[in-house]
CSV table of C-alpha atoms in Angstrom, one decimal:
chain,number,residue,atom,x,y,z
N,1,UNK,CA,-4.9,11.0,0.4
N,2,UNK,CA,-8.3,9.5,0.1
N,3,UNK,CA,-10.9,11.8,-1.5
N,4,UNK,CA,-14.5,10.8,-1.3
N,5,UNK,CA,-17.1,11.9,-3.9
N,6,UNK,CA,-20.1,13.7,-2.5
N,7,UNK,CA,-22.5,10.9,-3.5
N,8,UNK,CA,-20.5,8.4,-1.4
N,9,UNK,CA,-20.1,10.5,1.8
N,10,UNK,CA,-23.1,8.9,3.5
N,11,UNK,CA,-21.5,5.5,3.0
N,12,UNK,CA,-18.0,6.4,4.1
N,13,UNK,CA,-16.5,6.4,7.6
N,14,UNK,CA,-13.1,6.8,9.1
N,15,UNK,CA,-12.5,3.3,10.3
N,16,UNK,CA,-9.1,3.6,11.9
N,17,UNK,CA,-5.8,5.3,12.1
N,18,UNK,CA,-2.2,4.6,13.2
N,19,UNK,CA,-1.1,5.0,16.7
N,20,UNK,CA,2.1,5.7,18.5
N,21,UNK,CA,3.4,7.8,15.6
N,22,UNK,CA,2.3,5.4,12.8
N,23,UNK,CA,1.0,7.3,9.8
N,24,UNK,CA,-1.9,5.5,8.3
N,25,UNK,CA,-5.6,6.2,7.8
N,26,UNK,CA,-8.3,3.6,7.1
N,27,UNK,CA,-11.3,4.8,5.2
N,28,UNK,CA,-14.2,2.3,4.9
N,29,UNK,CA,-16.7,2.4,2.0
N,30,UNK,CA,-20.0,0.7,2.8
N,31,UNK,CA,-21.7,1.1,-0.5
N,32,UNK,CA,-20.3,-2.2,-1.8
N,33,UNK,CA,-20.5,-5.7,-0.4
N,34,UNK,CA,-18.1,-6.7,1.0
N,35,UNK,CA,-17.1,-3.3,2.3
N,36,UNK,CA,-13.9,-1.7,0.9
N,37,UNK,CA,-11.3,-0.4,3.2
N,38,UNK,CA,-8.7,2.0,1.8
N,39,UNK,CA,-5.5,2.2,3.9
N,40,UNK,CA,-3.3,5.2,3.1
N,41,UNK,CA,0.2,4.7,4.5
N,42,UNK,CA,3.2,6.8,5.0
N,43,UNK,CA,6.0,4.5,6.4
N,44,UNK,CA,8.8,5.9,8.4
N,45,UNK,CA,12.3,5.7,6.9
N,46,UNK,CA,13.7,2.4,8.0
N,47,UNK,CA,17.3,3.6,8.3
N,48,UNK,CA,16.2,6.3,10.7
N,49,UNK,CA,13.6,4.3,12.6
N,50,UNK,CA,15.6,1.1,13.2
N,51,UNK,CA,14.4,-2.5,13.0
N,52,UNK,CA,12.5,-2.6,16.4
N,53,UNK,CA,10.3,0.4,15.5
N,54,UNK,CA,9.7,-0.9,12.0
N,55,UNK,CA,8.5,-4.3,13.5
N,56,UNK,CA,6.4,-2.7,16.2
N,57,UNK,CA,4.7,-0.4,13.6
N,58,UNK,CA,4.2,-3.3,11.3
N,59,UNK,CA,2.5,-5.3,14.1
N,60,UNK,CA,0.0,-2.5,14.8
N,61,UNK,CA,-0.9,-2.2,11.1
N,62,UNK,CA,-1.1,-5.9,10.6
N,63,UNK,CA,-3.5,-6.1,13.6
N,64,UNK,CA,-5.8,-3.7,11.8
N,65,UNK,CA,-5.5,-5.5,8.5
N,66,UNK,CA,-6.3,-8.8,10.2
N,67,UNK,CA,-9.4,-7.3,11.8
N,68,UNK,CA,-10.6,-6.1,8.3
N,69,UNK,CA,-9.9,-9.5,6.8
N,70,UNK,CA,-11.7,-11.2,9.7
N,71,UNK,CA,-14.9,-9.3,8.8
N,72,UNK,CA,-14.5,-10.6,5.3
N,73,UNK,CA,-14.0,-7.1,3.8
N,74,UNK,CA,-11.7,-6.0,1.0
N,75,UNK,CA,-8.6,-3.8,1.5
N,76,UNK,CA,-6.6,-1.5,-0.8
N,77,UNK,CA,-3.3,-0.4,0.8
N,78,UNK,CA,-1.3,2.3,-0.9
N,79,UNK,CA,1.1,5.0,-0.2
N,80,UNK,CA,4.7,5.9,0.4
N,81,UNK,CA,5.5,2.9,2.5
N,82,UNK,CA,9.3,3.4,2.4
N,83,UNK,CA,9.7,-0.4,2.1
N,84,UNK,CA,12.1,-1.9,-0.4
N,85,UNK,CA,10.3,-5.2,-1.4
N,86,UNK,CA,12.8,-6.1,-4.1
N,87,UNK,CA,12.0,-8.0,-7.3
N,88,UNK,CA,11.2,-11.6,-8.1
N,89,UNK,CA,8.0,-13.5,-7.4
N,90,UNK,CA,7.0,-11.4,-4.3
N,91,UNK,CA,8.5,-8.1,-5.4
N,92,UNK,CA,8.0,-5.6,-8.2
N,93,UNK,CA,8.9,-6.8,-11.6
N,94,UNK,CA,11.9,-4.9,-12.9
N,95,UNK,CA,12.7,-3.5,-9.5
N,96,UNK,CA,16.0,-3.5,-7.7
N,97,UNK,CA,16.8,-6.7,-5.8
N,98,UNK,CA,17.2,-5.0,-2.4
N,99,UNK,CA,14.7,-6.1,0.3
N,100,UNK,CA,14.6,-4.1,3.5
N,101,UNK,CA,13.4,-5.5,6.9
N,102,UNK,CA,10.0,-3.8,6.4
N,103,UNK,CA,9.9,-5.0,2.8
N,104,UNK,CA,10.4,-8.6,4.0
N,105,UNK,CA,7.4,-8.2,6.4
N,106,UNK,CA,5.2,-7.2,3.4
N,107,UNK,CA,6.5,-10.1,1.3
N,108,UNK,CA,6.1,-12.7,4.1
N,109,UNK,CA,2.8,-11.6,5.7
N,110,UNK,CA,0.8,-10.1,2.7
N,111,UNK,CA,2.1,-11.4,-0.6
N,112,UNK,CA,3.4,-15.0,0.1
N,113,UNK,CA,0.2,-15.8,2.0
N,114,UNK,CA,-1.8,-14.9,-1.0
N,115,UNK,CA,-4.0,-12.5,1.0
N,116,UNK,CA,-2.8,-9.6,-1.1
N,117,UNK,CA,-1.7,-8.8,-4.7
N,118,UNK,CA,0.9,-6.3,-5.6
N,119,UNK,CA,-0.9,-4.2,-8.1
N,120,UNK,CA,2.2,-3.0,-9.9
N,121,UNK,CA,2.7,-6.5,-11.3
N,122,UNK,CA,-0.7,-6.7,-13.0
N,123,UNK,CA,-0.7,-6.5,-16.8
N,124,UNK,CA,-3.0,-3.4,-16.6
N,125,UNK,CA,-0.3,-1.3,-14.9
N,126,UNK,CA,1.1,1.7,-16.7
N,127,UNK,CA,4.4,3.4,-15.8
N,128,UNK,CA,7.0,2.2,-13.3
N,129,UNK,CA,8.2,0.1,-11.8
N,130,UNK,CA,9.9,3.0,-10.2
N,131,UNK,CA,7.7,5.5,-8.5
N,132,UNK,CA,10.3,8.2,-8.0
N,133,UNK,CA,13.2,9.4,-10.1
N,134,UNK,CA,15.6,12.0,-8.6
N,135,UNK,CA,15.4,15.2,-10.7
N,136,UNK,CA,18.6,15.8,-12.6
N,137,UNK,CA,19.9,12.3,-11.7
N,138,UNK,CA,17.7,10.0,-13.9
N,139,UNK,CA,19.8,7.0,-12.7
N,140,UNK,CA,18.7,7.4,-9.1
N,141,UNK,CA,15.3,5.6,-8.8
N,142,UNK,CA,13.2,4.0,-6.2
N,143,UNK,CA,10.1,2.0,-5.8
N,144,UNK,CA,9.1,2.7,-2.2
N,145,UNK,CA,5.5,3.8,-3.0
N,146,UNK,CA,3.4,0.6,-3.1
N,147,UNK,CA,-0.2,-0.4,-3.9
N,148,UNK,CA,-1.5,-3.7,-2.7
N,149,UNK,CA,-5.1,-5.1,-2.9
N,150,UNK,CA,-6.9,-7.9,-1.2
N,151,UNK,CA,-6.8,-10.9,-3.5
N,152,UNK,CA,-10.6,-10.8,-3.7
N,153,UNK,CA,-10.4,-7.2,-4.8
N,154,UNK,CA,-7.8,-7.6,-7.6
N,155,UNK,CA,-10.3,-8.9,-10.2
N,156,UNK,CA,-12.1,-5.6,-10.0
N,157,UNK,CA,-9.1,-3.3,-10.6
N,158,UNK,CA,-9.3,-1.8,-14.1
N,159,UNK,CA,-6.1,0.2,-14.2
N,160,UNK,CA,-3.0,1.0,-12.2
N,161,UNK,CA,-1.1,4.1,-13.2
N,162,UNK,CA,2.3,4.9,-11.7
N,163,UNK,CA,2.7,8.7,-12.1
N,164,UNK,CA,6.4,9.0,-11.7
N,165,UNK,CA,6.5,11.9,-14.1
N,166,UNK,CA,3.9,13.8,-12.0
N,167,UNK,CA,1.5,14.3,-14.9
N,168,UNK,CA,-1.5,14.5,-12.6
N,169,UNK,CA,-0.2,17.3,-10.4
């Protein structure tokens, strides 16, 4: 969810949303220059959706991200993307090696291009890398919730907290 403080409501607009069953919402904040777009995403389960639907959904989201980038604006993408992006240079440090088809799209079109930074890899990140631990089975973990920022936004990020223990709820 994106919550907007009262003092920012005059500078905030719903800038877009997913279509054809895609679950994402784009909130644009105009009080900064360049404008900041927050994209909250809930990605479908890849094993249920299948590769064709995952690719089609990705192309619609990428179109919106390219439009934002074309305006020279910043983007923060976060949510339960349900994409395994693995470890290594373009994955999450300390994560499992598995890379799903949707995870490969994120790696290829966002991270390898240098347009986006995976916030979990910044030195100011606390918690993680796993964003979910199955209750009662501490060995069953996943990192399918992701946070990425435009490369031009990353220097302004002060802290990233992965709340896998649900301390904030």
